[in-house]
């Protein structure tokens, strides 16, 4: 037996000795050497959507910025404290590292693919760039001046900050070029890779024009000429029906579910509640969207909590089962938003068919229908003297801003953009707020520590790295 064992060992050693190079064993023959570009694209879009949809206190507290949700127990985030949990750092990292870099890598692989149909390649690259523009627009409307021109350069660890106004103009130029490149004669990404439009290039054209409308209207107070030109060119091809809405569809199965399901149901939190500011309006206006927005409290009433102080959770209304549904879609751009923009554009004297009142009514009606109301509900609501365009309080900015604030429920980032831009409604500052109203987020602590010189220059230029500092387009 001993001799047999020795013989086996000798044989193994002899075989091993014949193998000069064993590095071939490092080759992973069962795993792709490069991630498919379509998967990188869909992952980037999902990561972006998850951040916009989330209510996690570590990710997204914009529902508190617009006084739509309060908190029953933990008050820091409801009091505008986003620094303790480094939410501003996490938002920055999500957009740059997790979204923009995945989109960049997807574009690199597609560009180098010599086997891909040229028209399909052009469509895919344009679609990727549209989502990069969408993401950069989030960053520039969150922080102000940002790393842009050198931000995705792997060889440059400490990029300079570009002027926000310049970035906005360049993004609008990029978007216009992307729209010109898209062709419905060929597909873009496959239906499984494109989690917004399931491969429809025609809807991507509509989406891109709608994003151009949003960016144009954002700068309308400071560059009316550019805004008017861009709006009038994009508006005819922007979303003009509910069926063209741009949204990410989630599914019941984890991890492809809406993140609100994790945070409102699976986590079993007893904290997220309706804010009194919004609930008082819904109650007084007898708003038919109320059951779609929130559930009733322990005695069957709709009640909201005061921002910044603890509330008795059972006595408060909570986000509705519709909002917490795992398959609830997350809207990126929709018909409601576009119709409010058209109403505003008409008031600004831009060339747009229809009246400001008709577009205002269309937006409100579409919002009510989306949230489960009926045509009759919408017609009744629009007849109220405090809702009807001719009799509602204030000038056009107040009328549109107030109703848009309601309609952008559960789209907190877009709601925050519009509250800052239109300056209506005038929101209540939370009790014991950590700052004045957050007109922007402060730059991440990591930027201060690692990119100090460029950070300091940017902070000085915009008027100080403070929450209250207004961005260049927010002049009122």
Short mmCIF file of C-alpha atoms in Angstrom, two decimals:
data_model
loop_
_atom_site.label_atom_id
_atom_site.label_comp_id
_atom_site.label_asym_id
_atom_site.label_seq_id
_atom_site.Cartn_x
_atom_site.Cartn_y
_atom_site.Cartn_z
CA UNK A 1 0.00 0.00 0.00
CA UNK A 2 2.84 2.35 0.88
CA UNK A 3 4.59 1.66 -2.44
CA UNK A 4 1.34 2.36 -4.33
CA UNK A 5 0.90 5.75 -2.57
CA UNK A 6 4.48 6.74 -3.38
CA UNK A 7 3.94 5.87 -7.05
CA UNK A 8 0.86 8.10 -7.25
CA UNK A 9 2.70 11.04 -5.69
CA UNK A 10 5.62 10.62 -8.11
CA UNK A 11 3.19 10.54 -11.05
CA UNK A 12 1.46 13.75 -9.93
CA UNK A 13 4.82 15.49 -9.49
CA UNK A 14 5.93 14.41 -12.95
CA UNK A 15 2.72 15.76 -14.51
CA UNK A 16 3.08 19.02 -12.60
CA UNK A 17 6.66 19.39 -13.73
CA UNK A 18 5.52 19.28 -17.35
CA UNK A 19 3.34 22.34 -16.83
CA UNK A 20 5.57 25.39 -17.10
CA UNK A 21 2.78 28.02 -17.12
CA UNK A 22 -0.16 27.67 -14.76
CA UNK A 23 -1.58 31.16 -15.33
CA UNK A 24 -4.09 29.66 -17.74
CA UNK A 25 -5.97 28.42 -14.68
CA UNK A 26 -6.81 32.07 -13.89
CA UNK A 27 -8.98 32.36 -16.98
CA UNK A 28 -12.69 32.53 -16.06
CA UNK A 29 -14.14 30.52 -18.93
CA UNK A 30 -17.69 30.56 -17.59
CA UNK A 31 -18.07 34.29 -17.04
CA UNK A 32 -18.28 37.02 -19.68
CA UNK A 33 -15.11 39.08 -19.90
CA UNK A 34 -17.20 42.19 -20.57
CA UNK A 35 -20.62 43.15 -19.23
CA UNK A 36 -23.23 43.43 -21.99
CA UNK A 37 -23.84 47.13 -22.74
CA UNK A 38 -27.61 46.72 -22.58
CA UNK A 39 -27.34 45.41 -19.04
CA UNK A 40 -25.16 48.35 -18.02
CA UNK A 41 -27.72 50.72 -19.50
CA UNK A 42 -30.70 49.15 -17.74
CA UNK A 43 -28.80 48.96 -14.45
CA UNK A 44 -27.93 52.66 -14.68
CA UNK A 45 -31.55 53.59 -15.36
CA UNK A 46 -32.81 51.43 -12.50
CA UNK A 47 -30.24 52.91 -10.10
CA UNK A 48 -31.31 56.40 -11.12
CA UNK A 49 -35.00 55.56 -10.73
CA UNK A 50 -34.47 53.83 -7.38
CA UNK A 51 -32.85 56.98 -6.03
CA UNK A 52 -35.65 59.23 -7.26
CA UNK A 53 -38.36 56.89 -5.93
CA UNK A 54 -36.76 56.06 -2.58
CA UNK A 55 -37.89 57.39 0.79
CA UNK A 56 -34.87 56.05 2.65
CA UNK A 57 -33.44 58.62 5.04
CA UNK A 58 -30.04 57.63 3.69
CA UNK A 59 -30.93 58.33 0.07
CA UNK A 60 -33.75 60.76 -0.62
CA UNK A 61 -35.46 63.25 1.71
CA UNK A 62 -36.93 65.50 -0.96
CA UNK A 63 -40.48 64.62 0.21
CA UNK A 64 -39.60 66.63 3.30
CA UNK A 65 -38.24 69.51 1.21
CA UNK A 66 -41.67 69.88 -0.43
CA UNK A 67 -43.72 69.24 2.76
CA UNK A 68 -45.50 66.19 1.39
CA UNK A 69 -44.35 63.73 4.05
CA UNK A 70 -43.50 64.27 7.70
CA UNK A 71 -42.03 61.80 10.19
CA UNK A 72 -43.62 60.54 13.36
CA UNK A 73 -40.46 59.68 15.30
CA UNK A 74 -37.09 60.61 13.77
CA UNK A 75 -37.11 64.34 13.02
CA UNK A 76 -33.65 65.20 11.72
CA UNK A 77 -34.43 64.68 8.04
CA UNK A 78 -37.84 66.36 8.34
CA UNK A 79 -35.94 69.31 9.85
CA UNK A 80 -33.72 69.56 6.72
CA UNK A 81 -30.74 67.80 8.29
CA UNK A 82 -29.26 65.83 5.42
CA UNK A 83 -25.64 66.16 6.54
CA UNK A 84 -25.60 63.81 9.57
CA UNK A 85 -26.41 60.81 7.38
CA UNK A 86 -24.35 62.24 4.48
CA UNK A 87 -27.35 62.15 2.16
CA UNK A 88 -25.76 64.83 0.00
CA UNK A 89 -22.68 62.60 -0.37
CA UNK A 90 -24.81 59.55 -1.23
CA UNK A 91 -26.82 61.47 -3.85
CA UNK A 92 -23.63 62.73 -5.51
CA UNK A 93 -22.06 59.25 -5.49
CA UNK A 94 -25.18 57.58 -6.88
CA UNK A 95 -25.33 59.95 -9.82
CA UNK A 96 -21.64 60.07 -10.69
CA UNK A 97 -20.33 56.63 -9.79
CA UNK A 98 -23.36 54.40 -10.15
CA UNK A 99 -25.35 56.01 -12.97
CA UNK A 100 -23.07 58.11 -15.15
CA UNK A 101 -20.17 55.66 -15.10
CA UNK A 102 -22.39 52.72 -16.06
CA UNK A 103 -23.79 54.79 -18.93
CA UNK A 104 -20.27 55.77 -19.99
CA UNK A 105 -19.09 52.15 -20.00
CA UNK A 106 -22.17 51.04 -21.94
CA UNK A 107 -21.43 53.69 -24.57
CA UNK A 108 -17.77 52.64 -24.76
CA UNK A 109 -18.62 49.01 -25.49
CA UNK A 110 -21.25 49.92 -28.07
CA UNK A 111 -18.87 52.35 -29.81
CA UNK A 112 -16.23 49.63 -30.14
CA UNK A 113 -18.68 47.01 -31.46
CA UNK A 114 -17.94 46.81 -35.20
CA UNK A 115 -20.63 44.16 -35.74
CA UNK A 116 -23.55 46.33 -34.65
CA UNK A 117 -25.91 47.80 -37.26
CA UNK A 118 -24.86 51.47 -37.67
CA UNK A 119 -28.38 52.89 -37.20
CA UNK A 120 -29.01 50.76 -34.12
CA UNK A 121 -25.64 51.86 -32.74
CA UNK A 122 -26.48 55.52 -33.33
CA UNK A 123 -29.86 55.08 -31.61
CA UNK A 124 -28.34 53.33 -28.61
CA UNK A 125 -25.61 55.92 -28.16
CA UNK A 126 -28.13 58.77 -28.42
CA UNK A 127 -30.41 57.12 -25.84
CA UNK A 128 -27.48 56.66 -23.47
CA UNK A 129 -26.55 60.30 -23.87
CA UNK A 130 -30.14 61.40 -23.20
CA UNK A 131 -29.97 59.62 -19.84
CA UNK A 132 -26.57 61.17 -19.13
CA UNK A 133 -28.09 64.60 -19.79
CA UNK A 134 -31.02 63.71 -17.52
CA UNK A 135 -28.59 62.74 -14.74
CA UNK A 136 -26.30 65.74 -15.11
CA UNK A 137 -29.39 67.94 -15.01
CA UNK A 138 -30.28 66.42 -11.63
CA UNK A 139 -26.79 67.17 -10.35
CA UNK A 140 -26.67 70.76 -11.59
CA UNK A 141 -30.11 71.53 -10.15
CA UNK A 142 -29.14 69.92 -6.83
CA UNK A 143 -25.75 71.52 -6.17
CA UNK A 144 -25.09 74.36 -8.65
CA UNK A 145 -21.60 74.36 -10.20
CA UNK A 146 -20.47 70.75 -10.62
CA UNK A 147 -17.65 68.70 -12.14
CA UNK A 148 -18.85 68.19 -15.71
CA UNK A 149 -16.37 68.50 -18.57
CA UNK A 150 -13.73 66.36 -16.80
CA UNK A 151 -15.99 64.50 -14.39
CA UNK A 152 -15.91 61.09 -16.12
CA UNK A 153 -12.19 61.08 -16.90
CA UNK A 154 -10.72 58.03 -15.14
CA UNK A 155 -7.26 59.58 -15.19
CA UNK A 156 -8.36 62.76 -13.42
CA UNK A 157 -9.06 62.24 -9.74
CA UNK A 158 -9.74 65.87 -8.86
CA UNK A 159 -11.84 67.49 -11.59
CA UNK A 160 -12.60 71.19 -11.73
CA UNK A 161 -16.15 72.45 -11.22
CA UNK A 162 -17.86 73.87 -14.30
CA UNK A 163 -20.11 76.90 -14.25
CA UNK A 164 -23.74 75.77 -13.83
CA UNK A 165 -25.07 78.14 -16.48
CA UNK A 166 -22.54 76.85 -18.99
CA UNK A 167 -23.34 73.26 -18.08
CA UNK A 168 -27.05 73.86 -18.63
CA UNK A 169 -26.44 75.32 -22.08
CA UNK A 170 -24.15 72.46 -23.07
CA UNK A 171 -26.68 69.89 -21.85
CA UNK A 172 -29.38 71.49 -24.00
CA UNK A 173 -27.07 71.39 -27.04
CA UNK A 174 -26.25 67.73 -26.38
CA UNK A 175 -29.92 66.90 -26.10
CA UNK A 176 -30.76 68.67 -29.35
CA UNK A 177 -28.04 66.66 -31.10
CA UNK A 178 -29.33 63.41 -29.59
CA UNK A 179 -32.84 64.13 -30.84
CA UNK A 180 -31.50 64.75 -34.36
CA UNK A 181 -29.64 61.41 -34.33
CA UNK A 182 -32.56 59.21 -33.28
CA UNK A 183 -34.20 57.29 -36.10
CA UNK A 184 -37.42 55.26 -35.94
CA UNK A 185 -36.21 53.27 -38.96
CA UNK A 186 -34.29 50.97 -36.62
CA UNK A 187 -34.64 49.82 -33.00
CA UNK A 188 -32.62 51.02 -30.05
CA UNK A 189 -32.13 48.75 -27.06
CA UNK A 190 -34.16 45.56 -26.77
CA UNK A 191 -37.45 45.51 -24.86
CA UNK A 192 -35.78 43.89 -21.86
CA UNK A 193 -32.83 46.29 -21.82
CA UNK A 194 -34.94 49.43 -22.22
CA UNK A 195 -36.91 49.50 -18.96
CA UNK A 196 -38.56 52.83 -19.78
CA UNK A 197 -39.95 52.43 -23.32
CA UNK A 198 -39.27 48.75 -24.08
CA UNK A 199 -37.40 49.59 -27.27
CA UNK A 200 -39.62 52.33 -28.73
CA UNK A 201 -37.37 54.92 -30.38
CA UNK A 202 -40.40 57.11 -31.11
CA UNK A 203 -41.10 57.41 -27.39
CA UNK A 204 -37.45 58.23 -26.71
CA UNK A 205 -37.78 61.14 -29.14
CA UNK A 206 -40.81 62.33 -27.18
CA UNK A 207 -38.97 61.84 -23.88
CA UNK A 208 -35.91 63.80 -25.03
CA UNK A 209 -38.03 66.70 -26.26
CA UNK A 210 -39.87 66.71 -22.93
CA UNK A 211 -36.58 66.85 -21.04
CA UNK A 212 -35.60 69.79 -23.26
CA UNK A 213 -38.85 71.53 -22.29
CA UNK A 214 -38.06 70.98 -18.60
CA UNK A 215 -34.55 72.38 -18.92
CA UNK A 216 -35.75 75.33 -20.99
CA UNK A 217 -38.42 76.30 -18.48
CA UNK A 218 -35.94 75.96 -15.61
CA UNK A 219 -33.90 78.87 -17.00
CA UNK A 220 -36.86 80.94 -18.24
CA UNK A 221 -36.49 83.61 -15.54
CA UNK A 222 -32.82 84.25 -16.31
CA UNK A 223 -32.52 83.54 -20.05
CA UNK A 224 -35.96 83.98 -21.51
CA UNK A 225 -34.72 84.17 -25.10
CA UNK A 226 -32.93 80.80 -24.98
CA UNK A 227 -35.79 79.23 -23.03
CA UNK A 228 -38.37 80.44 -25.56
CA UNK A 229 -36.38 79.18 -28.55
CA UNK A 230 -35.70 75.78 -26.98
CA UNK A 231 -39.25 75.36 -25.74
CA UNK A 232 -40.86 76.24 -29.06
CA UNK A 233 -38.61 73.79 -30.92
CA UNK A 234 -39.10 70.90 -28.49
CA UNK A 235 -42.72 71.32 -27.45
CA UNK A 236 -44.43 69.98 -30.62
CA UNK A 237 -42.67 66.63 -30.16
CA UNK A 238 -42.82 66.50 -26.35
CA UNK A 239 -45.19 64.16 -24.49
CA UNK A 240 -48.74 65.00 -25.53
CA UNK A 241 -50.67 62.03 -24.14
CA UNK A 242 -50.70 59.89 -21.01
CA UNK A 243 -49.79 56.88 -23.16
CA UNK A 244 -46.37 58.44 -23.86
CA UNK A 245 -45.42 58.95 -20.20
CA UNK A 246 -41.83 58.08 -19.34
CA UNK A 247 -41.67 55.78 -16.32
CA UNK A 248 -39.74 52.81 -14.97
CA UNK A 249 -42.04 49.85 -14.45
CA UNK A 250 -41.25 47.82 -11.36
CA UNK A 251 -42.28 44.25 -10.61
CA UNK A 252 -43.57 42.36 -7.61
CA UNK A 253 -40.49 40.14 -7.40
CA UNK A 254 -37.57 41.42 -5.31
CA UNK A 255 -35.10 43.02 -6.21
CA UNK A 256 -36.97 44.48 -9.19
CA UNK A 257 -39.67 46.03 -7.03
CA UNK A 258 -40.28 49.69 -6.28
CA UNK A 259 -37.98 50.58 -3.35
CA UNK A 260 -40.90 52.18 -1.47
CA UNK A 261 -42.27 48.68 -0.90
CA UNK A 262 -39.07 47.78 0.97
CA UNK A 263 -39.17 50.98 3.01
CA UNK A 264 -42.90 51.17 3.78
CA UNK A 265 -43.90 47.51 4.00
CA UNK A 266 -40.97 45.14 4.45
CA UNK A 267 -39.13 47.42 6.86
CA UNK A 268 -42.33 47.86 8.87
CA UNK A 269 -41.36 51.41 9.79
CA UNK A 270 -43.71 53.40 11.99
CA UNK A 271 -42.43 56.76 10.92
CA UNK A 272 -43.46 57.99 7.47
CA UNK A 273 -46.69 60.01 7.63
CA UNK A 274 -48.58 62.65 5.66
CA UNK A 275 -47.43 66.22 6.21
CA UNK A 276 -50.05 68.58 7.60
CA UNK A 277 -49.28 71.16 4.90
CA UNK A 278 -50.39 68.86 2.10
CA UNK A 279 -53.14 67.05 4.00
CA UNK A 280 -54.85 70.28 5.04
CA UNK A 281 -55.01 71.29 1.36
CA UNK A 282 -56.32 67.88 0.26
CA UNK A 283 -59.03 68.03 2.93
CA UNK A 284 -60.11 71.62 2.38
CA UNK A 285 -60.21 71.20 -1.42
CA UNK A 286 -61.96 67.81 -1.17
CA UNK A 287 -59.26 66.59 -3.52
CA UNK A 288 -60.23 63.29 -5.23
CA UNK A 289 -56.56 62.22 -5.27
CA UNK A 290 -56.45 61.98 -1.49
CA UNK A 291 -57.18 58.19 -1.26
CA UNK A 292 -54.52 57.57 -3.90
CA UNK A 293 -51.97 59.59 -1.93
CA UNK A 294 -52.70 58.44 1.63
CA UNK A 295 -54.66 56.06 3.81
CA UNK A 296 -56.82 57.00 6.78
CA UNK A 297 -55.68 56.96 10.42
CA UNK A 298 -56.84 54.62 13.19
CA UNK A 299 -60.31 56.22 13.37
CA UNK A 300 -60.87 56.59 9.63
CA UNK A 301 -59.77 60.20 9.19
CA UNK A 302 -57.20 61.88 6.97
CA UNK A 303 -54.73 63.64 9.26
CA UNK A 304 -51.22 65.00 8.70
CA UNK A 305 -48.38 65.63 11.11
CA UNK A 306 -46.53 68.87 11.71
CA UNK A 307 -43.11 68.96 10.08
CA UNK A 308 -40.30 68.73 12.61
CA UNK A 309 -42.08 67.50 15.76
CA UNK A 310 -43.05 63.95 16.83
CA UNK A 311 -46.56 62.68 16.07
CA UNK A 312 -48.68 59.81 17.37
CA UNK A 313 -48.24 57.38 14.48
CA UNK A 314 -51.64 55.58 14.74
CA UNK A 315 -53.44 58.93 14.63
CA UNK A 316 -51.72 59.98 11.39
CA UNK A 317 -52.38 59.13 7.73
CA UNK A 318 -49.69 57.04 6.08
CA UNK A 319 -48.69 56.68 2.42
CA UNK A 320 -51.32 54.67 0.56
CA UNK A 321 -51.12 51.02 -0.41
CA UNK A 322 -50.91 52.24 -4.01
CA UNK A 323 -47.74 54.18 -3.25
CA UNK A 324 -46.29 51.20 -1.36
CA UNK A 325 -47.17 48.64 -4.06
CA UNK A 326 -44.05 46.72 -5.16
CA UNK A 327 -45.01 47.12 -8.83
CA UNK A 328 -45.85 50.84 -8.64
CA UNK A 329 -44.13 52.64 -11.55
CA UNK A 330 -41.79 55.55 -10.99
CA UNK A 331 -42.46 58.50 -13.31
CA UNK A 332 -39.47 60.29 -14.85
CA UNK A 333 -41.37 62.69 -17.15
CA UNK A 334 -45.09 62.74 -17.96
CA UNK A 335 -48.00 64.47 -19.64
CA UNK A 336 -49.07 66.22 -16.42
CA UNK A 337 -45.70 67.97 -16.13
CA UNK A 338 -45.72 68.94 -19.82
CA UNK A 339 -49.22 70.44 -19.66
CA UNK A 340 -48.28 72.61 -16.70
CA UNK A 341 -45.22 73.78 -18.66
CA UNK A 342 -47.42 74.60 -21.65
CA UNK A 343 -49.75 76.64 -19.44
CA UNK A 344 -46.76 78.55 -18.10
CA UNK A 345 -45.26 79.02 -21.57
CA UNK A 346 -48.51 80.54 -22.78
CA UNK A 347 -48.39 83.02 -19.89
CA UNK A 348 -44.79 83.88 -20.78
CA UNK A 349 -45.83 84.70 -24.34
CA UNK A 350 -44.27 81.66 -26.01
CA UNK A 351 -45.75 80.23 -29.19
CA UNK A 352 -47.94 77.35 -27.97
CA UNK A 353 -51.40 76.35 -29.15
CA UNK A 354 -54.31 76.44 -26.71
CA UNK A 355 -54.87 78.67 -23.70
CA UNK A 356 -53.05 78.64 -20.38
CA UNK A 357 -56.34 77.65 -18.78
CA UNK A 358 -56.87 74.66 -21.07
CA UNK A 359 -53.38 73.28 -20.43
CA UNK A 360 -53.78 73.88 -16.69
CA UNK A 361 -57.07 71.97 -16.75
CA UNK A 362 -55.56 69.16 -18.82
CA UNK A 363 -52.72 68.76 -16.30
CA UNK A 364 -55.02 68.61 -13.27
CA UNK A 365 -57.46 66.24 -14.94
CA UNK A 366 -54.67 63.88 -16.04
CA UNK A 367 -53.27 63.89 -12.49
CA UNK A 368 -56.65 63.04 -10.99
CA UNK A 369 -57.18 60.21 -13.47
CA UNK A 370 -53.68 58.85 -12.80
CA UNK A 371 -54.37 58.70 -9.07
CA UNK A 372 -57.64 56.80 -9.43
CA UNK A 373 -60.20 59.58 -9.83
CA UNK A 374 -62.82 59.81 -12.55
CA UNK A 375 -63.67 62.33 -15.25
CA UNK A 376 -66.59 63.45 -13.09
CA UNK A 377 -64.26 63.92 -10.10
CA UNK A 378 -61.94 66.03 -12.20
CA UNK A 379 -64.71 68.16 -13.68
CA UNK A 380 -66.15 68.85 -10.23
CA UNK A 381 -62.73 69.74 -8.82
CA UNK A 382 -62.01 72.15 -11.67
CA UNK A 383 -65.29 73.97 -11.03
CA UNK A 384 -64.19 74.98 -7.54
CA UNK A 385 -63.56 78.72 -7.31
CA UNK A 386 -60.25 78.09 -5.51
CA UNK A 387 -59.11 75.77 -8.33
CA UNK A 388 -60.60 77.27 -11.51
CA UNK A 389 -57.93 79.16 -13.42
CA UNK A 390 -59.91 82.40 -13.65
CA UNK A 391 -60.74 82.58 -9.95
CA UNK A 392 -57.94 80.75 -8.08
CA UNK A 393 -55.79 82.95 -5.86
CA UNK A 394 -52.82 84.88 -7.16
CA UNK A 395 -51.12 85.36 -10.51
CA UNK A 396 -50.24 82.62 -12.95
CA UNK A 397 -47.13 81.53 -11.06
CA UNK A 398 -49.16 81.00 -7.91
CA UNK A 399 -52.02 79.21 -9.65
CA UNK A 400 -49.76 76.88 -11.62
CA UNK A 401 -47.18 76.46 -8.86
CA UNK A 402 -49.78 75.52 -6.25
CA UNK A 403 -51.54 72.91 -8.37
CA UNK A 404 -48.27 71.54 -9.72
CA UNK A 405 -47.04 71.07 -6.16
CA UNK A 406 -50.02 68.79 -5.51
CA UNK A 407 -49.78 66.97 -8.84
CA UNK A 408 -46.08 66.16 -8.38
CA UNK A 409 -46.85 64.10 -5.28
CA UNK A 410 -44.51 61.10 -5.05
CA UNK A 411 -42.15 62.79 -7.49
CA UNK A 412 -40.27 64.71 -4.81
CA UNK A 413 -37.19 65.79 -6.74
CA UNK A 414 -39.26 67.33 -9.55
CA UNK A 415 -41.52 68.86 -6.91
CA UNK A 416 -38.51 70.47 -5.23
CA UNK A 417 -37.34 71.87 -8.56
CA UNK A 418 -40.71 73.47 -9.24
CA UNK A 419 -41.18 74.92 -5.73
CA UNK A 420 -37.83 76.66 -6.06
CA UNK A 421 -38.42 77.77 -9.62
CA UNK A 422 -41.99 79.07 -9.35
CA UNK A 423 -41.73 80.13 -5.67
CA UNK A 424 -45.19 78.73 -4.89
CA UNK A 425 -46.64 77.52 -2.69
CA UNK A 426 -45.00 79.27 0.24
CA UNK A 427 -44.05 76.30 2.40
CA UNK A 428 -43.90 76.20 6.19
CA UNK A 429 -40.39 75.82 7.59
CA UNK A 430 -40.27 72.77 9.92
CA UNK A 431 -40.11 73.24 13.67
CA UNK A 432 -36.46 73.39 14.83
CA UNK A 433 -35.20 73.38 11.24
CA UNK A 434 -31.44 72.96 10.84
CA UNK A 435 -31.37 75.64 8.15
CA UNK A 436 -33.51 77.99 6.15
CA UNK A 437 -35.29 76.56 3.13
CA UNK A 438 -32.88 74.27 1.21
CA UNK A 439 -32.47 75.92 -2.20
CA UNK A 440 -29.68 73.43 -2.90
CA UNK A 441 -27.76 70.62 -1.23
CA UNK A 442 -24.33 71.30 0.16
CA UNK A 443 -21.38 69.72 -1.61
CA UNK A 444 -20.27 66.31 -0.24
CA UNK A 445 -17.77 66.21 2.61
CA UNK A 446 -15.55 63.99 0.45
CA UNK A 447 -15.20 66.79 -2.08
CA UNK A 448 -14.11 69.18 0.66
CA UNK A 449 -11.52 66.70 1.89
CA UNK A 450 -10.20 65.25 -1.38
CA UNK A 451 -10.87 67.92 -3.98
CA UNK A 452 -10.40 70.88 -1.68
CA UNK A 453 -9.05 73.53 -4.03
CA UNK A 454 -11.71 73.00 -6.70
CA UNK A 455 -14.40 72.72 -4.04
CA UNK A 456 -13.35 76.00 -2.44
CA UNK A 457 -13.38 77.82 -5.78
CA UNK A 458 -16.84 76.49 -6.61
CA UNK A 459 -18.30 77.25 -3.18
CA UNK A 460 -16.97 80.82 -3.30
CA UNK A 461 -18.25 81.38 -6.81
CA UNK A 462 -21.85 80.34 -6.14
CA UNK A 463 -22.08 82.46 -2.99
CA UNK A 464 -21.20 79.96 -0.30
CA UNK A 465 -21.67 76.23 0.23
CA UNK A 466 -24.90 76.64 2.19
CA UNK A 467 -28.35 75.12 1.85
CA UNK A 468 -29.90 78.55 1.56
CA UNK A 469 -27.72 79.66 -1.36
CA UNK A 470 -29.91 80.10 -4.42
CA UNK A 471 -28.82 78.62 -7.75
CA UNK A 472 -28.32 80.97 -10.65
CA UNK A 473 -31.73 80.31 -12.24
CA UNK A 474 -33.63 80.81 -8.96
CA UNK A 475 -33.66 84.61 -8.87
CA UNK A 476 -36.91 85.38 -7.02
#
